[in-house]
């Protein structure tokens, strides 16, 4: 199986998370008017223009930013570096799959096998992006997630949602997850991001979902994969990630330091993108929604320009806001202290090899311990919510 990023079980997933440099429970919580505590900064309100950067020595923002909404933040610290209308509610297209993954991915082990039924594929929308899931086919959960992240396959989303209790139940659970993460601009109607009346999100919320996703080793591994094999009746079909900053295709070069996350397109949403990149020990997240310039690859070019600006502005631009972090995993009542960058530091690792171990990839073993804790918290959360154990492999 040809892959751009080589993964080997749990060690490889840990390697992806180590490269991302995101701590495991440092995820955004309530950060909207009425929810923030005394003295905390709040993001720009809906409809606001570009937030100015006034720090001495900070470079000017890039020219030609035509997106209706965008936001750039530091994934490690939660600092918001610049934004335009970050709470403007817009159709998210397939970037909503980040929330789907944050909600559903922890529930099923990668090796769990699903034989797809006709019911699993009911309701896939006309014109949907597909990875090629076939009725009667047998797929591992890992196969299905690669179909979601690389090909944005709505057929794979439908199968995973069916495993999760059904389409409507999954939409409701995604809505609850969004609320627990403090994402108040999102209304989930179709878990795959397909254009549906009333379905909206925002640059702020999608950043929240991307950041929470990167704190999960499996999410980090899938979203960083540029090419992989997908099973078919004839054998294995090679699939390529539709995120052009990652795959370096269709007139785009691979962005230096890119580590994911998810792109999307629908008629109503236009082009949307959540992208993360890491340089010099710093991970930035950018969300771009619906560029208006009409230029080819506009969503990728504008995202790349904002990432360039963010890396160039290191130690120069003063944050305009900060994503707050939760002290416990959402839905868990164990009152465990947040593992922030001050308590557990995830060290960047060299590319994983087939024989690499998780302990070797995280300095001092802290990362492995944090990963085990996070996995326990997530499983406990979902067992409590659904009342059933995780499906066995």
Short mmCIF file of C-alpha atoms in Angstrom, two decimals:
data_model
loop_
_atom_site.label_atom_id
_atom_site.label_comp_id
_atom_site.label_asym_id
_atom_site.label_seq_id
_atom_site.Cartn_x
_atom_site.Cartn_y
_atom_site.Cartn_z
CA UNK A 1 0.00 0.00 0.00
CA UNK A 2 1.57 3.29 -1.11
CA UNK A 3 1.31 6.02 1.48
CA UNK A 4 2.87 9.46 1.65
CA UNK A 5 3.11 9.19 5.41
CA UNK A 6 4.18 5.76 6.70
CA UNK A 7 2.07 4.53 9.61
CA UNK A 8 2.59 1.41 11.72
CA UNK A 9 -0.23 0.81 14.17
CA UNK A 10 -0.36 2.80 17.36
CA UNK A 11 3.26 3.95 17.12
CA UNK A 12 2.60 5.65 13.80
CA UNK A 13 -0.49 7.42 15.10
CA UNK A 14 1.52 8.66 18.07
CA UNK A 15 4.19 9.89 15.69
CA UNK A 16 1.65 11.97 13.80
CA UNK A 17 0.41 13.51 17.03
CA UNK A 18 3.97 14.20 18.17
CA UNK A 19 4.70 16.01 14.93
CA UNK A 20 1.54 18.06 15.39
CA UNK A 21 2.72 19.05 18.87
CA UNK A 22 -0.82 19.30 20.26
CA UNK A 23 -1.46 18.39 23.88
CA UNK A 24 -4.14 15.82 24.43
CA UNK A 25 -6.81 17.64 26.39
CA UNK A 26 -5.97 21.23 25.60
CA UNK A 27 -9.11 21.71 23.54
CA UNK A 28 -11.34 24.77 23.29
CA UNK A 29 -14.26 25.23 25.64
CA UNK A 30 -16.89 27.94 25.99
CA UNK A 31 -15.61 31.11 24.36
CA UNK A 32 -18.68 33.04 23.25
CA UNK A 33 -20.46 36.03 24.76
CA UNK A 34 -21.91 35.12 28.11
CA UNK A 35 -19.70 32.06 28.49
CA UNK A 36 -16.26 33.56 28.97
CA UNK A 37 -15.08 34.25 32.47
CA UNK A 38 -14.16 37.65 33.88
CA UNK A 39 -11.32 39.32 32.08
CA UNK A 40 -11.10 36.71 29.31
CA UNK A 41 -10.79 37.84 25.73
CA UNK A 42 -13.51 37.02 23.24
CA UNK A 43 -13.27 36.38 19.52
CA UNK A 44 -14.51 38.93 17.01
CA UNK A 45 -18.27 39.07 16.70
CA UNK A 46 -20.20 37.82 13.71
CA UNK A 47 -19.91 40.13 10.72
CA UNK A 48 -16.86 41.95 12.01
CA UNK A 49 -14.17 42.86 9.51
CA UNK A 50 -10.54 41.90 9.62
CA UNK A 51 -9.12 42.23 13.10
CA UNK A 52 -6.14 44.62 12.89
CA UNK A 53 -2.68 43.62 14.01
CA UNK A 54 -1.06 46.55 15.79
CA UNK A 55 2.03 44.95 17.29
CA UNK A 56 5.24 46.79 16.39
CA UNK A 57 7.25 44.89 13.80
CA UNK A 58 4.42 42.59 12.79
CA UNK A 59 4.13 42.18 9.01
CA UNK A 60 1.06 43.34 7.13
CA UNK A 61 -1.61 40.77 6.47
CA UNK A 62 -1.48 39.19 2.99
CA UNK A 63 -3.10 40.97 0.07
CA UNK A 64 -5.90 39.38 -1.90
CA UNK A 65 -7.77 37.65 0.92
CA UNK A 66 -11.24 37.24 -0.57
CA UNK A 67 -12.79 34.62 1.73
CA UNK A 68 -16.06 35.53 3.38
CA UNK A 69 -14.63 34.35 6.70
CA UNK A 70 -11.28 33.11 7.95
CA UNK A 71 -9.30 32.62 11.14
CA UNK A 72 -5.66 31.87 11.95
CA UNK A 73 -4.63 30.51 15.34
CA UNK A 74 -1.81 28.80 17.20
CA UNK A 75 -2.93 25.23 17.82
CA UNK A 76 -0.62 24.77 20.78
CA UNK A 77 -1.43 27.89 22.79
CA UNK A 78 -4.93 28.61 21.48
CA UNK A 79 -3.95 32.17 20.58
CA UNK A 80 -6.01 33.67 17.75
CA UNK A 81 -3.56 35.60 15.59
CA UNK A 82 -5.88 37.19 13.02
CA UNK A 83 -9.45 36.76 11.81
CA UNK A 84 -12.19 38.04 9.55
CA UNK A 85 -15.78 37.51 10.70
CA UNK A 86 -14.87 34.29 12.55
CA UNK A 87 -18.42 33.74 13.82
CA UNK A 88 -20.17 34.32 10.50
CA UNK A 89 -22.43 31.32 10.01
CA UNK A 90 -21.86 29.71 6.64
CA UNK A 91 -22.36 26.27 5.05
CA UNK A 92 -19.27 24.22 5.99
CA UNK A 93 -19.30 21.52 3.27
CA UNK A 94 -17.05 18.56 4.11
CA UNK A 95 -15.02 20.43 6.71
CA UNK A 96 -17.92 19.40 8.99
CA UNK A 97 -16.45 15.90 8.78
CA UNK A 98 -13.90 17.11 11.35
CA UNK A 99 -16.73 17.26 13.90
CA UNK A 100 -18.01 13.89 12.69
CA UNK A 101 -14.58 12.38 13.32
CA UNK A 102 -14.16 14.02 16.73
CA UNK A 103 -17.53 12.54 17.71
CA UNK A 104 -17.39 9.04 16.21
CA UNK A 105 -13.74 8.08 15.65
CA UNK A 106 -12.96 7.08 19.28
CA UNK A 107 -15.76 4.52 19.38
CA UNK A 108 -14.53 1.76 17.08
CA UNK A 109 -11.12 0.12 16.88
CA UNK A 110 -9.31 0.45 13.57
CA UNK A 111 -9.44 -3.29 12.86
CA UNK A 112 -13.19 -3.68 13.36
CA UNK A 113 -14.70 -5.10 10.15
CA UNK A 114 -18.05 -3.99 8.72
CA UNK A 115 -19.90 -5.83 5.97
CA UNK A 116 -21.84 -3.08 4.25
CA UNK A 117 -25.58 -3.46 3.85
CA UNK A 118 -28.00 -1.61 1.61
CA UNK A 119 -29.29 0.18 4.70
CA UNK A 120 -25.80 1.50 5.47
CA UNK A 121 -25.73 3.34 2.14
CA UNK A 122 -29.27 4.70 2.15
CA UNK A 123 -29.58 8.45 1.72
CA UNK A 124 -26.21 9.25 0.15
CA UNK A 125 -26.90 12.57 -1.57
CA UNK A 126 -26.82 13.07 -5.32
CA UNK A 127 -23.44 14.35 -6.49
CA UNK A 128 -21.74 13.35 -3.23
CA UNK A 129 -18.02 12.71 -3.17
CA UNK A 130 -17.51 8.95 -2.89
CA UNK A 131 -14.59 6.66 -2.08
CA UNK A 132 -16.24 3.59 -3.61
CA UNK A 133 -17.81 1.69 -0.71
CA UNK A 134 -19.88 -1.17 -2.15
CA UNK A 135 -22.85 -3.04 -0.76
CA UNK A 136 -21.72 -6.45 0.50
CA UNK A 137 -18.11 -5.33 0.77
CA UNK A 138 -16.12 -5.90 3.94
CA UNK A 139 -14.12 -2.92 5.19
CA UNK A 140 -12.12 -2.23 8.31
CA UNK A 141 -12.91 0.89 10.27
CA UNK A 142 -9.46 2.18 9.25
CA UNK A 143 -10.42 1.71 5.57
CA UNK A 144 -13.59 3.73 6.14
CA UNK A 145 -11.77 6.56 7.92
CA UNK A 146 -9.22 6.77 5.13
CA UNK A 147 -12.18 7.07 2.78
CA UNK A 148 -13.53 9.94 4.90
CA UNK A 149 -10.29 11.87 5.27
CA UNK A 150 -8.67 11.30 1.88
CA UNK A 151 -11.59 11.16 -0.54
CA UNK A 152 -14.19 12.91 1.61
CA UNK A 153 -16.36 9.87 0.94
CA UNK A 154 -19.94 10.43 1.98
CA UNK A 155 -20.51 6.71 1.44
CA UNK A 156 -17.92 5.95 4.14
CA UNK A 157 -19.53 8.52 6.45
CA UNK A 158 -22.91 6.83 6.02
CA UNK A 159 -21.49 3.43 6.96
CA UNK A 160 -19.75 4.76 10.06
CA UNK A 161 -22.88 6.68 11.07
CA UNK A 162 -24.91 3.50 10.67
CA UNK A 163 -22.47 1.73 12.99
CA UNK A 164 -22.92 4.62 15.43
CA UNK A 165 -26.68 4.20 15.75
CA UNK A 166 -27.94 5.87 12.60
CA UNK A 167 -27.87 9.12 10.67
CA UNK A 168 -30.18 11.18 12.87
CA UNK A 169 -28.66 9.90 16.11
CA UNK A 170 -25.18 10.79 14.85
CA UNK A 171 -26.27 14.29 13.85
CA UNK A 172 -27.70 14.85 17.33
CA UNK A 173 -24.54 13.53 18.96
CA UNK A 174 -22.38 15.78 16.78
CA UNK A 175 -24.50 18.74 17.86
CA UNK A 176 -23.93 17.83 21.49
CA UNK A 177 -20.19 17.46 20.92
CA UNK A 178 -20.09 20.90 19.32
CA UNK A 179 -21.82 22.40 22.35
CA UNK A 180 -19.44 20.66 24.74
CA UNK A 181 -16.52 22.15 22.82
CA UNK A 182 -18.01 25.65 23.02
CA UNK A 183 -18.81 25.75 19.30
CA UNK A 184 -22.05 27.74 19.30
CA UNK A 185 -22.24 28.70 15.64
CA UNK A 186 -22.72 25.16 14.34
CA UNK A 187 -26.03 23.54 13.42
CA UNK A 188 -25.71 19.92 12.26
CA UNK A 189 -28.28 18.56 9.83
CA UNK A 190 -26.22 16.15 7.70
CA UNK A 191 -23.13 14.56 9.32
CA UNK A 192 -21.23 14.41 6.02
CA UNK A 193 -21.50 18.17 5.36
CA UNK A 194 -23.84 17.74 2.37
CA UNK A 195 -25.81 20.91 1.61
CA UNK A 196 -28.89 20.80 3.83
CA UNK A 197 -31.19 23.69 4.80
CA UNK A 198 -30.16 25.14 8.15
CA UNK A 199 -26.74 23.50 8.27
CA UNK A 200 -24.06 26.06 9.17
CA UNK A 201 -20.79 26.44 11.00
CA UNK A 202 -18.12 29.14 11.28
CA UNK A 203 -14.40 29.62 10.92
CA UNK A 204 -14.16 29.74 14.70
CA UNK A 205 -16.06 26.50 15.25
CA UNK A 206 -14.25 24.62 12.49
CA UNK A 207 -10.95 25.68 14.05
CA UNK A 208 -12.22 24.30 17.35
CA UNK A 209 -13.03 20.98 15.70
CA UNK A 210 -9.70 20.80 13.90
CA UNK A 211 -7.79 21.53 17.08
CA UNK A 212 -9.77 18.98 19.10
CA UNK A 213 -9.24 16.43 16.32
CA UNK A 214 -5.48 16.91 16.25
CA UNK A 215 -5.42 16.09 19.96
CA UNK A 216 -6.49 12.55 18.97
CA UNK A 217 -3.62 10.41 17.65
CA UNK A 218 -5.81 8.50 15.17
CA UNK A 219 -7.37 11.68 13.77
CA UNK A 220 -3.88 13.18 13.40
CA UNK A 221 -2.70 10.11 11.54
CA UNK A 222 -5.60 9.92 9.10
CA UNK A 223 -5.66 13.64 8.29
CA UNK A 224 -1.91 13.62 7.57
CA UNK A 225 -2.12 10.78 5.04
CA UNK A 226 -1.73 12.00 1.48
CA UNK A 227 -2.07 8.67 -0.35
CA UNK A 228 -3.27 5.22 0.64
CA UNK A 229 -4.86 2.03 -0.67
CA UNK A 230 -8.61 1.39 -0.53
CA UNK A 231 -10.02 -2.14 -1.03
CA UNK A 232 -12.21 -2.96 -4.03
CA UNK A 233 -13.58 -6.16 -5.54
CA UNK A 234 -10.70 -6.12 -8.00
CA UNK A 235 -8.00 -5.56 -5.37
CA UNK A 236 -6.70 -2.27 -3.98
CA UNK A 237 -7.36 1.16 -5.45
CA UNK A 238 -4.87 3.92 -4.73
CA UNK A 239 -6.58 7.07 -3.43
CA UNK A 240 -5.17 10.57 -3.00
CA UNK A 241 -6.12 13.18 -0.44
CA UNK A 242 -8.28 15.92 -1.96
CA UNK A 243 -6.56 18.50 0.29
CA UNK A 244 -4.18 19.99 -2.28
CA UNK A 245 -1.95 21.62 0.33
CA UNK A 246 -1.23 18.10 1.55
CA UNK A 247 -1.14 16.11 -1.68
CA UNK A 248 0.54 18.79 -3.80
CA UNK A 249 -1.73 18.26 -6.79
CA UNK A 250 -3.86 20.16 -9.32
CA UNK A 251 -1.41 23.01 -9.67
CA UNK A 252 -0.52 23.28 -5.98
CA UNK A 253 2.75 22.31 -4.33
CA UNK A 254 2.72 20.57 -0.96
CA UNK A 255 2.82 23.24 1.75
CA UNK A 256 6.02 23.09 3.86
CA UNK A 257 5.24 21.50 7.22
CA UNK A 258 1.63 20.60 6.34
CA UNK A 259 -0.02 18.04 8.65
CA UNK A 260 -3.69 18.06 7.42
CA UNK A 261 -6.64 18.63 8.17
CA UNK A 262 -9.75 18.69 5.87
CA UNK A 263 -11.11 20.48 2.81
CA UNK A 264 -14.60 20.69 1.36
CA UNK A 265 -16.76 21.96 -1.47
CA UNK A 266 -20.48 22.20 -2.19
CA UNK A 267 -22.54 24.51 -4.36
CA UNK A 268 -23.81 26.51 -1.39
CA UNK A 269 -20.61 26.49 0.66
CA UNK A 270 -18.12 27.09 -2.10
CA UNK A 271 -14.61 25.96 -1.17
CA UNK A 272 -13.81 25.52 2.51
CA UNK A 273 -10.62 24.39 4.24
CA UNK A 274 -9.19 23.70 7.68
CA UNK A 275 -5.42 23.28 7.44
CA UNK A 276 -2.64 22.78 9.97
CA UNK A 277 1.10 23.12 9.49
CA UNK A 278 4.10 22.91 11.79
CA UNK A 279 7.45 24.71 11.62
CA UNK A 280 10.14 25.32 14.22
CA UNK A 281 8.12 23.72 16.99
CA UNK A 282 4.98 25.75 16.30
CA UNK A 283 1.68 24.42 14.88
CA UNK A 284 -0.73 26.84 13.21
CA UNK A 285 -4.33 26.22 12.23
CA UNK A 286 -6.09 28.19 9.51
CA UNK A 287 -9.73 28.01 8.45
CA UNK A 288 -10.84 29.62 5.19
CA UNK A 289 -14.48 29.74 4.06
CA UNK A 290 -15.75 30.53 0.58
CA UNK A 291 -13.19 32.71 -1.23
CA UNK A 292 -14.85 35.13 -3.67
CA UNK A 293 -11.95 35.91 -6.02
CA UNK A 294 -12.81 33.22 -8.55
CA UNK A 295 -9.12 32.36 -8.83
CA UNK A 296 -8.20 28.70 -9.32
CA UNK A 297 -7.16 27.08 -6.01
CA UNK A 298 -8.10 30.27 -4.15
CA UNK A 299 -8.93 28.50 -0.89
CA UNK A 300 -5.49 26.85 -0.81
CA UNK A 301 -3.59 29.94 -1.86
CA UNK A 302 -5.30 32.13 0.74
CA UNK A 303 -4.77 29.50 3.45
CA UNK A 304 -1.10 29.20 2.49
CA UNK A 305 -0.64 32.97 2.54
CA UNK A 306 -2.16 33.17 6.02
CA UNK A 307 0.03 30.34 7.29
CA UNK A 308 3.10 32.07 5.83
CA UNK A 309 2.09 35.27 7.59
CA UNK A 310 1.57 33.42 10.86
CA UNK A 311 4.98 31.77 10.79
CA UNK A 312 6.63 35.04 9.75
CA UNK A 313 4.87 36.79 12.65
CA UNK A 314 6.24 34.50 15.36
CA UNK A 315 7.05 36.60 18.46
CA UNK A 316 5.95 39.74 16.59
CA UNK A 317 2.16 39.75 16.34
CA UNK A 318 0.17 40.13 19.55
CA UNK A 319 -2.76 37.65 19.79
CA UNK A 320 -6.15 39.24 19.27
CA UNK A 321 -8.01 36.54 21.20
CA UNK A 322 -7.43 33.20 22.90
CA UNK A 323 -9.31 29.94 22.62
CA UNK A 324 -10.02 28.90 26.17
CA UNK A 325 -9.24 25.32 27.22
CA UNK A 326 -11.22 22.84 29.25
CA UNK A 327 -9.98 21.48 32.53
CA UNK A 328 -11.67 18.12 31.89
CA UNK A 329 -12.61 16.11 28.87
CA UNK A 330 -16.16 17.16 27.81
CA UNK A 331 -18.76 14.91 29.40
CA UNK A 332 -16.33 13.40 31.92
CA UNK A 333 -16.84 14.16 35.61
CA UNK A 334 -13.47 12.95 36.87
CA UNK A 335 -12.02 16.46 37.28
CA UNK A 336 -8.68 15.62 35.74
CA UNK A 337 -6.34 18.58 35.33
CA UNK A 338 -5.81 19.80 31.79
CA UNK A 339 -2.59 18.55 30.19
CA UNK A 340 -1.37 21.87 28.83
CA UNK A 341 1.89 22.78 27.15
CA UNK A 342 3.18 23.66 30.62
CA UNK A 343 2.53 20.19 32.08
CA UNK A 344 3.19 17.75 29.25
CA UNK A 345 5.30 18.76 26.29
CA UNK A 346 4.96 16.69 23.14
CA UNK A 347 8.29 16.61 21.37
CA UNK A 348 8.55 16.51 17.60
CA UNK A 349 9.63 13.10 16.36
CA UNK A 350 11.41 11.90 13.25
CA UNK A 351 9.25 10.11 10.65
CA UNK A 352 8.02 6.80 12.05
CA UNK A 353 9.48 3.57 10.77
CA UNK A 354 7.79 0.20 10.83
CA UNK A 355 9.64 -0.81 13.99
CA UNK A 356 9.25 2.43 15.92
CA UNK A 357 7.68 2.22 19.37
CA UNK A 358 5.35 4.73 20.97
CA UNK A 359 7.65 5.16 23.96
CA UNK A 360 10.58 6.00 21.72
CA UNK A 361 8.62 8.64 19.86
CA UNK A 362 7.65 10.74 22.86
CA UNK A 363 10.48 12.01 25.01
CA UNK A 364 10.49 10.76 28.60
CA UNK A 365 7.36 8.67 28.06
CA UNK A 366 5.06 11.60 28.87
CA UNK A 367 3.32 11.42 25.52
CA UNK A 368 2.52 7.73 25.86
CA UNK A 369 1.05 8.29 29.31
CA UNK A 370 -1.01 11.22 28.06
CA UNK A 371 -2.25 9.18 25.11
CA UNK A 372 -3.36 6.36 27.40
CA UNK A 373 -5.16 8.82 29.68
CA UNK A 374 -6.90 10.53 26.78
CA UNK A 375 -8.00 7.19 25.32
CA UNK A 376 -9.45 6.16 28.68
CA UNK A 377 -11.33 9.47 29.06
CA UNK A 378 -12.76 9.32 25.53
CA UNK A 379 -13.91 5.71 25.88
CA UNK A 380 -15.49 6.50 29.27
CA UNK A 381 -17.26 9.50 27.80
CA UNK A 382 -18.78 7.57 24.93
CA UNK A 383 -19.73 4.55 27.02
CA UNK A 384 -21.55 6.83 29.43
CA UNK A 385 -23.32 8.63 26.60
CA UNK A 386 -24.41 5.54 24.65
CA UNK A 387 -24.58 2.99 27.45
CA UNK A 388 -22.75 0.34 25.38
CA UNK A 389 -19.09 -0.73 25.22
CA UNK A 390 -16.87 -0.01 22.31
CA UNK A 391 -17.41 -2.53 19.52
CA UNK A 392 -14.75 -5.23 19.59
CA UNK A 393 -12.39 -5.82 16.69
#
